[in-house]
């Protein structure tokens, strides 16, 4: 791979030289970028000798005014080690005042961050909040080790061993493009079914799980079409967003874009009922009781199950009880290849949370439990299982 090694300021910067050596031994192309503070601990000549390339240090002493853009576009993975508290804060907030932070904002590939700092700085709520922001962007954080620190204190904050960081980079690089050539169709968020021009029926879905799945698929090389109900989320980079409002609109757009899709992930929480005839004017409040006649909305997942062909079809089951049983029933009744089941109503996961805890029920008969984790991490674990599932299904059909 073509890797950018960003080196932040701190005594642990000397370990980054060993990381550069390990990456070069694995035949990666390594471009070192150093902050001004990093150069106070290790000279750029060290990294130039190890990588065989000029080290980038100064935003205003470069050959081109847009060199940070070209470097970002030419490389596939950005590893930052050590990442100081200051550097992590700048990345989380989108501040760009040197070559490394400016390059980070222009970079669209995989990001691996290895923090190193004093234990109190590591445990400070501001640092932890900034790390959470970076995790939610899909960045891989290589946790620091506990031990004796340069400041004389003992605790977490010591830069992870270079081999540990290299292994994290190895794993990220292996899964980086494993969905290249695939088109993944993802539905996300709720639908809104009008009751009159100002009121509607909906549900508590935030769309976070669907958007995490779209981001994960795009990061792994897939073309991603994201059909989304109304949410308060920015679409992931590189994803084709198709906004919809109602279940009928979602069905229309799903089948309009189904043709090229090789994998369909139905993560949207589509309303089950809608008003058969929506009034043209706002219904006025009165003391009288009113009744609504609701009709079922289109069962998009069931229709996909009948028309999926060779596609891998993944459904979602949000349940309040009998999770495994209901997920298996949905898998069979809708002709899915996998159903992702999660219990809703828990305070720390599910709707509106950044965390989730799910089970994967698969056509092969296997059930896999994924413990509570960030939805972005759950998304990658789901796609890991999709690869295994497809191999098993192809073997079963003699392909």
Coordinates of C-alpha atoms in Angstrom, one line a residue:
X1 CA 0.0 0.0 0.0
X2 CA 0.9 3.7 -0.3
X3 CA 0.9 4.8 3.3
X4 CA 1.3 8.3 4.9
X5 CA 3.0 8.1 8.3
X6 CA 2.1 11.2 10.3
X7 CA 4.4 11.9 13.2
X8 CA 3.2 14.1 16.1
X9 CA 5.3 15.9 18.7
X10 CA 6.2 13.9 21.8
X11 CA 9.0 11.8 23.2
X12 CA 7.3 8.7 21.6
X13 CA 8.2 10.1 18.1
X14 CA 11.4 8.0 18.2
X15 CA 9.2 4.9 18.1
X16 CA 7.7 6.1 14.8
X17 CA 11.0 5.5 13.2
X18 CA 10.7 1.8 14.1
X19 CA 7.2 1.7 12.7
X20 CA 8.5 3.2 9.4
X21 CA 11.1 0.5 9.2
X22 CA 8.5 -2.3 9.8
X23 CA 6.2 -0.8 7.1
X24 CA 9.1 -0.6 4.6
X25 CA 10.0 -4.3 5.4
X26 CA 6.5 -5.2 4.3
X27 CA 7.1 -3.5 0.9
X28 CA 4.7 -0.6 1.6
X29 CA 5.5 2.8 0.1
X30 CA 5.8 5.2 3.1
X31 CA 5.6 9.0 3.0
X32 CA 6.5 10.6 6.3
X33 CA 4.9 13.8 7.4
X34 CA 6.1 15.5 10.5
X35 CA 4.7 18.3 12.7
X36 CA 7.0 21.1 13.8
X37 CA 6.9 19.7 17.4
X38 CA 7.9 16.2 16.1
X39 CA 11.0 17.7 14.6
X40 CA 12.1 18.8 18.1
X41 CA 12.4 15.1 19.1
X42 CA 13.5 13.4 15.8
X43 CA 15.1 14.9 12.8
X44 CA 13.4 14.5 9.4
X45 CA 16.6 13.0 8.1
X46 CA 15.9 9.9 10.1
X47 CA 12.6 9.2 8.3
X48 CA 14.1 10.2 4.9
X49 CA 16.8 7.6 5.4
X50 CA 14.3 4.9 6.4
X51 CA 11.7 5.6 3.6
X52 CA 13.9 6.8 0.8
X53 CA 11.6 9.8 0.4
X54 CA 11.7 13.5 1.3
X55 CA 9.9 14.2 4.5
X56 CA 7.0 16.7 4.3
X57 CA 7.2 19.2 7.1
X58 CA 6.1 22.7 6.1
X59 CA 2.9 23.7 4.4
X60 CA 4.7 26.8 2.9
X61 CA 7.9 25.2 1.8
X62 CA 6.6 22.8 -0.8
X63 CA 6.8 22.5 -4.6
X64 CA 3.1 23.1 -5.2
X65 CA 0.4 25.1 -3.4
X66 CA -1.9 22.1 -3.4
X67 CA 0.7 19.4 -2.6
X68 CA -1.3 18.4 0.5
X69 CA -4.2 17.6 -1.8
X70 CA -2.1 15.5 -4.2
X71 CA -0.4 13.6 -1.4
X72 CA -3.8 12.8 0.1
X73 CA -5.2 11.6 -3.2
X74 CA -2.1 9.4 -4.0
X75 CA -2.1 7.4 -0.8
X76 CA -4.5 4.8 0.6
X77 CA -3.9 4.8 4.3
X78 CA -3.0 7.5 6.8
X79 CA -1.3 6.3 10.1
X80 CA -0.6 8.9 12.8
X81 CA 1.9 7.8 15.5
X82 CA 2.3 9.3 17.9
X83 CA -0.9 11.3 18.0
X84 CA -0.8 13.8 20.7
X85 CA -3.8 15.3 22.6
X86 CA -3.4 18.5 20.6
X87 CA -3.2 16.7 17.3
X88 CA -6.3 14.6 18.2
X89 CA -8.2 17.7 19.1
X90 CA -7.4 19.4 15.9
X91 CA -8.5 16.4 13.9
X92 CA -11.7 16.1 15.8
X93 CA -12.5 19.8 15.3
X94 CA -11.3 20.0 11.7
X95 CA -8.6 22.6 12.4
X96 CA -5.8 22.7 9.8
X97 CA -2.8 24.8 10.6
X98 CA 0.1 22.7 9.2
X99 CA 0.8 20.2 6.5
X100 CA -0.4 17.1 8.5
X101 CA -3.7 18.5 9.7
X102 CA -4.5 20.1 6.3
X103 CA -3.7 16.8 4.6
X104 CA -6.0 15.0 7.0
X105 CA -8.9 17.1 6.0
X106 CA -8.2 16.3 2.3
X107 CA -7.7 12.5 2.9
X108 CA -10.5 10.1 2.1
X109 CA -8.9 6.7 2.8
X110 CA -8.4 4.6 5.9
X111 CA -7.1 6.4 9.0
X112 CA -5.2 4.6 11.9
X113 CA -4.4 6.7 15.0
X114 CA -2.0 5.7 17.7
X115 CA -2.3 8.1 20.7
X116 CA 0.5 8.9 23.2
X117 CA 0.4 11.3 26.1
X118 CA 0.4 11.8 29.8
X119 CA -2.2 9.6 31.7
X120 CA -4.2 12.6 32.9
X121 CA -4.3 14.1 29.4
X122 CA -5.4 10.7 28.1
X123 CA -8.2 10.4 30.7
X124 CA -9.4 13.9 30.4
X125 CA -13.1 14.1 29.2
X126 CA -12.1 16.4 26.3
X127 CA -9.6 13.9 24.9
X128 CA -12.0 11.0 25.3
X129 CA -14.8 13.0 23.5
X130 CA -12.4 13.9 20.7
X131 CA -11.4 10.2 20.3
X132 CA -15.1 9.2 20.2
X133 CA -15.6 11.7 17.4
X134 CA -12.8 10.1 15.4
X135 CA -14.1 6.6 16.1
X136 CA -17.5 7.6 14.8
X137 CA -15.8 8.7 11.6
X138 CA -14.6 5.2 11.2
X139 CA -11.0 5.8 12.2
X140 CA -9.1 2.9 13.9
X141 CA -7.7 3.9 17.3
X142 CA -4.8 1.8 18.5
X143 CA -5.2 2.1 22.2
X144 CA -2.1 3.3 24.2
X145 CA -0.4 0.9 26.6
X146 CA -0.2 1.2 30.4
X147 CA 3.2 1.6 32.1
X148 CA 5.8 4.0 33.2
X149 CA 5.6 7.3 31.3
X150 CA 8.2 9.8 30.4
X151 CA 6.6 12.3 32.8
X152 CA 7.3 9.8 35.7
X153 CA 3.7 8.8 36.1
X154 CA 2.3 5.3 35.6
X155 CA -0.9 4.5 33.7
X156 CA -2.3 4.4 30.2
X157 CA -0.8 6.8 27.7
X158 CA 2.3 5.1 26.4
X159 CA 2.4 4.7 22.6
X160 CA 1.5 1.1 21.6
X161 CA 4.4 -1.1 20.5
X162 CA 5.3 -0.4 16.8
X163 CA 4.6 -4.0 15.9
X164 CA 1.1 -3.6 17.4
X165 CA 0.5 -0.5 15.3
X166 CA 1.9 -2.3 12.2
X167 CA -0.5 -5.2 12.8
X168 CA -3.5 -2.8 13.0
X169 CA -2.4 -1.2 9.7
X170 CA -2.0 -4.7 8.3
X171 CA -5.6 -5.6 9.2
X172 CA -7.0 -2.4 7.9
X173 CA -5.1 -2.8 4.6
X174 CA -6.4 -6.3 4.1
X175 CA -10.0 -5.3 4.3
X176 CA -9.5 -2.0 2.6
X177 CA -10.7 -3.0 -0.9
X178 CA -12.4 -6.3 -0.3
X179 CA -15.7 -5.0 -1.7
X180 CA -14.2 -3.4 -4.8
X181 CA -16.4 -4.1 -7.8
X182 CA -19.5 -4.5 -5.6
X183 CA -22.5 -2.3 -5.6
X184 CA -24.2 -2.1 -2.2
X185 CA -27.7 -0.7 -1.9
X186 CA -28.5 0.4 1.7
X187 CA -31.7 1.7 3.0
X188 CA -31.7 3.8 6.2
X189 CA -33.7 5.9 8.6
X190 CA -37.4 6.0 9.2
X191 CA -40.2 6.9 6.8
X192 CA -42.8 9.5 7.5
X193 CA -46.4 8.7 6.6
X194 CA -48.6 11.8 6.3
X195 CA -51.8 12.2 8.3
X196 CA -52.5 15.7 6.8
X197 CA -50.2 18.4 5.4
X198 CA -48.5 19.0 8.7
X199 CA -48.7 15.7 10.7
X200 CA -47.3 12.3 10.1
X201 CA -46.7 8.8 11.6
X202 CA -43.1 7.8 12.1
X203 CA -40.7 6.0 14.5
X204 CA -37.6 6.6 16.5
X205 CA -35.0 5.4 14.0
X206 CA -32.1 7.8 13.7
X207 CA -30.6 6.2 10.6
X208 CA -27.2 5.9 12.4
X209 CA -26.9 2.1 11.7
X210 CA -27.7 2.4 8.1
X211 CA -25.4 5.3 7.6
X212 CA -22.6 3.4 9.4
X213 CA -23.2 0.5 7.0
X214 CA -23.0 2.8 4.0
X215 CA -19.8 4.3 5.2
X216 CA -18.2 0.9 5.9
X217 CA -19.1 -0.4 2.5
X218 CA -17.7 2.7 0.8
X219 CA -14.5 2.5 2.8
X220 CA -14.0 -1.1 1.7
X221 CA -14.2 -0.1 -2.0
X222 CA -17.9 -0.6 -2.9
X223 CA -20.0 1.7 -4.9
X224 CA -22.8 2.6 -2.4
X225 CA -26.3 3.8 -3.1
X226 CA -27.9 5.0 0.2
X227 CA -31.7 5.4 0.1
X228 CA -32.6 7.3 3.2
X229 CA -35.7 8.5 5.0
X230 CA -35.6 11.9 6.8
X231 CA -32.6 12.0 9.3
X232 CA -30.3 14.6 10.8
X233 CA -27.1 13.0 9.4
X234 CA -24.6 14.0 6.8
X235 CA -24.1 11.3 4.1
X236 CA -20.8 9.5 4.2
X237 CA -18.1 10.5 1.7
X238 CA -18.3 8.9 -1.7
X239 CA -21.9 7.6 -1.2
X240 CA -24.8 8.3 -3.6
X241 CA -27.6 9.6 -1.5
X242 CA -31.2 9.2 -2.6
X243 CA -33.5 11.0 -0.1
X244 CA -37.1 9.7 0.3
X245 CA -39.9 10.4 2.7
X246 CA -42.6 7.7 2.6
X247 CA -42.6 3.9 2.3
X248 CA -44.1 4.2 -1.2
X249 CA -41.3 6.5 -2.2
X250 CA -38.7 4.2 -0.7
X251 CA -40.0 1.2 -2.5
X252 CA -40.0 3.1 -5.8
X253 CA -36.4 4.2 -5.4
X254 CA -35.2 0.8 -4.2
X255 CA -36.4 -0.9 -7.3
X256 CA -35.3 1.9 -9.5
X257 CA -31.7 1.4 -8.3
X258 CA -31.8 -2.4 -7.7
X259 CA -30.4 -3.3 -11.1
X260 CA -26.6 -3.0 -10.5
X261 CA -26.8 -4.0 -6.8
X262 CA -25.0 -7.2 -5.8
X263 CA -25.7 -6.7 -2.0
X264 CA -28.9 -5.2 -0.6
X265 CA -29.0 -4.1 3.1
X266 CA -32.5 -3.2 4.3
X267 CA -31.6 -1.2 7.5
X268 CA -34.5 1.3 7.2
X269 CA -37.2 1.3 9.8
X270 CA -40.1 1.5 7.3
X271 CA -43.5 2.4 8.8
X272 CA -45.9 -0.6 8.7
X273 CA -49.1 1.5 8.1
X274 CA -50.1 4.6 6.3
X275 CA -53.3 6.6 5.9
X276 CA -55.2 5.5 2.9
X277 CA -56.5 8.9 2.0
X278 CA -54.5 12.0 3.2
X279 CA -56.6 15.2 3.6
X280 CA -55.7 18.2 1.5
X281 CA -56.0 20.5 4.5
X282 CA -54.8 20.4 8.2
X283 CA -57.3 18.5 10.3
X284 CA -58.5 20.9 13.0
X285 CA -58.5 19.9 16.7
X286 CA -61.9 19.3 18.2
X287 CA -63.3 17.8 21.3
X288 CA -64.6 14.9 19.4
X289 CA -62.7 11.7 19.2
X290 CA -61.5 10.7 15.7
X291 CA -60.5 7.3 14.2
X292 CA -58.0 6.7 11.4
X293 CA -58.2 3.9 8.9
X294 CA -54.7 2.8 8.2
X295 CA -53.6 0.5 5.4
X296 CA -50.4 -1.6 5.3
X297 CA -47.4 -0.1 3.6
X298 CA -45.6 -2.0 0.9
X299 CA -43.5 -4.9 2.2
X300 CA -40.3 -3.9 0.5
X301 CA -38.1 -6.7 2.0
X302 CA -40.6 -9.4 1.1
X303 CA -40.7 -8.2 -2.5
X304 CA -36.9 -8.0 -2.6
X305 CA -36.8 -11.6 -1.4
X306 CA -39.0 -12.7 -4.3
X307 CA -36.9 -10.8 -6.9
X308 CA -33.4 -10.9 -5.4
X309 CA -31.9 -13.4 -7.9
X310 CA -28.2 -13.9 -7.1
X311 CA -28.0 -10.9 -4.8
X312 CA -27.2 -11.1 -1.1
X313 CA -30.2 -9.8 0.8
X314 CA -29.8 -8.6 4.4
X315 CA -32.8 -7.6 6.5
X316 CA -33.1 -6.1 10.0
X317 CA -35.3 -7.1 12.8
X318 CA -35.9 -4.7 15.7
X319 CA -37.7 -6.7 18.5
X320 CA -38.7 -6.3 22.1
X321 CA -38.6 -10.0 22.9
X322 CA -37.8 -13.5 21.4
X323 CA -35.0 -11.9 19.3
X324 CA -33.4 -15.0 17.8
X325 CA -36.8 -16.7 17.1
X326 CA -38.2 -13.6 15.4
X327 CA -35.0 -13.0 13.4
X328 CA -35.1 -16.6 12.1
X329 CA -38.8 -16.3 11.3
X330 CA -38.1 -13.1 9.3
X331 CA -35.2 -14.7 7.5
X332 CA -37.4 -17.5 6.3
X333 CA -40.6 -15.6 5.5
X334 CA -38.8 -12.8 3.6
X335 CA -36.2 -15.1 1.9
X336 CA -33.2 -13.2 3.3
X337 CA -29.7 -14.5 3.4
X338 CA -29.0 -12.7 6.7
X339 CA -31.1 -10.9 9.3
X340 CA -29.6 -8.6 11.8
X341 CA -31.6 -8.6 15.0
X342 CA -31.4 -6.2 17.9
X343 CA -33.5 -5.7 21.0
X344 CA -34.9 -2.2 21.1
X345 CA -35.6 -0.1 24.1
X346 CA -32.2 -0.5 25.8
X347 CA -30.8 2.8 27.1
X348 CA -27.2 2.3 25.9
X349 CA -27.8 0.8 22.4
X350 CA -30.3 0.7 19.6
X351 CA -32.3 3.7 18.5
X352 CA -30.5 7.1 18.6
X353 CA -27.4 5.6 20.2
X354 CA -24.0 5.4 18.7
X355 CA -23.8 1.9 20.1
X356 CA -25.5 -1.4 19.1
X357 CA -25.5 -5.0 20.1
X358 CA -26.9 -7.5 17.6
X359 CA -27.2 -11.1 16.5
X360 CA -26.7 -12.2 12.9
X361 CA -29.0 -15.0 11.8
X362 CA -27.9 -16.5 8.5
X363 CA -29.2 -18.7 5.7
X364 CA -26.5 -21.3 6.5
X365 CA -28.1 -21.9 9.9
X366 CA -25.4 -20.1 11.8
X367 CA -26.1 -17.5 14.4
X368 CA -23.4 -15.0 15.4
X369 CA -23.6 -12.6 18.3
X370 CA -21.9 -9.3 18.1
X371 CA -21.3 -7.7 21.5
X372 CA -22.0 -4.0 22.2
X373 CA -19.8 -1.7 20.1
X374 CA -19.9 1.4 18.0
X375 CA -22.3 1.1 15.1
X376 CA -19.4 1.8 12.7
X377 CA -17.6 -1.2 14.2
X378 CA -20.7 -3.4 14.0
X379 CA -21.1 -2.4 10.4
X380 CA -17.7 -3.7 9.5
X381 CA -18.4 -7.0 11.4
X382 CA -21.6 -7.4 9.5
X383 CA -19.7 -7.0 6.2
X384 CA -17.0 -9.5 7.4
X385 CA -19.8 -12.0 7.8
X386 CA -21.3 -11.1 4.4
X387 CA -18.0 -12.2 2.8
X388 CA -18.1 -15.6 4.7
X389 CA -21.8 -16.1 4.0
X390 CA -21.4 -15.5 0.2
X391 CA -18.6 -18.1 0.1
X392 CA -20.7 -20.6 1.9
X393 CA -23.7 -20.0 -0.3
X394 CA -21.6 -20.3 -3.5
X395 CA -20.1 -23.6 -2.2
X396 CA -23.6 -24.9 -1.4
X397 CA -24.7 -24.2 -5.0
X398 CA -21.5 -25.6 -6.5
X399 CA -20.2 -22.3 -7.9

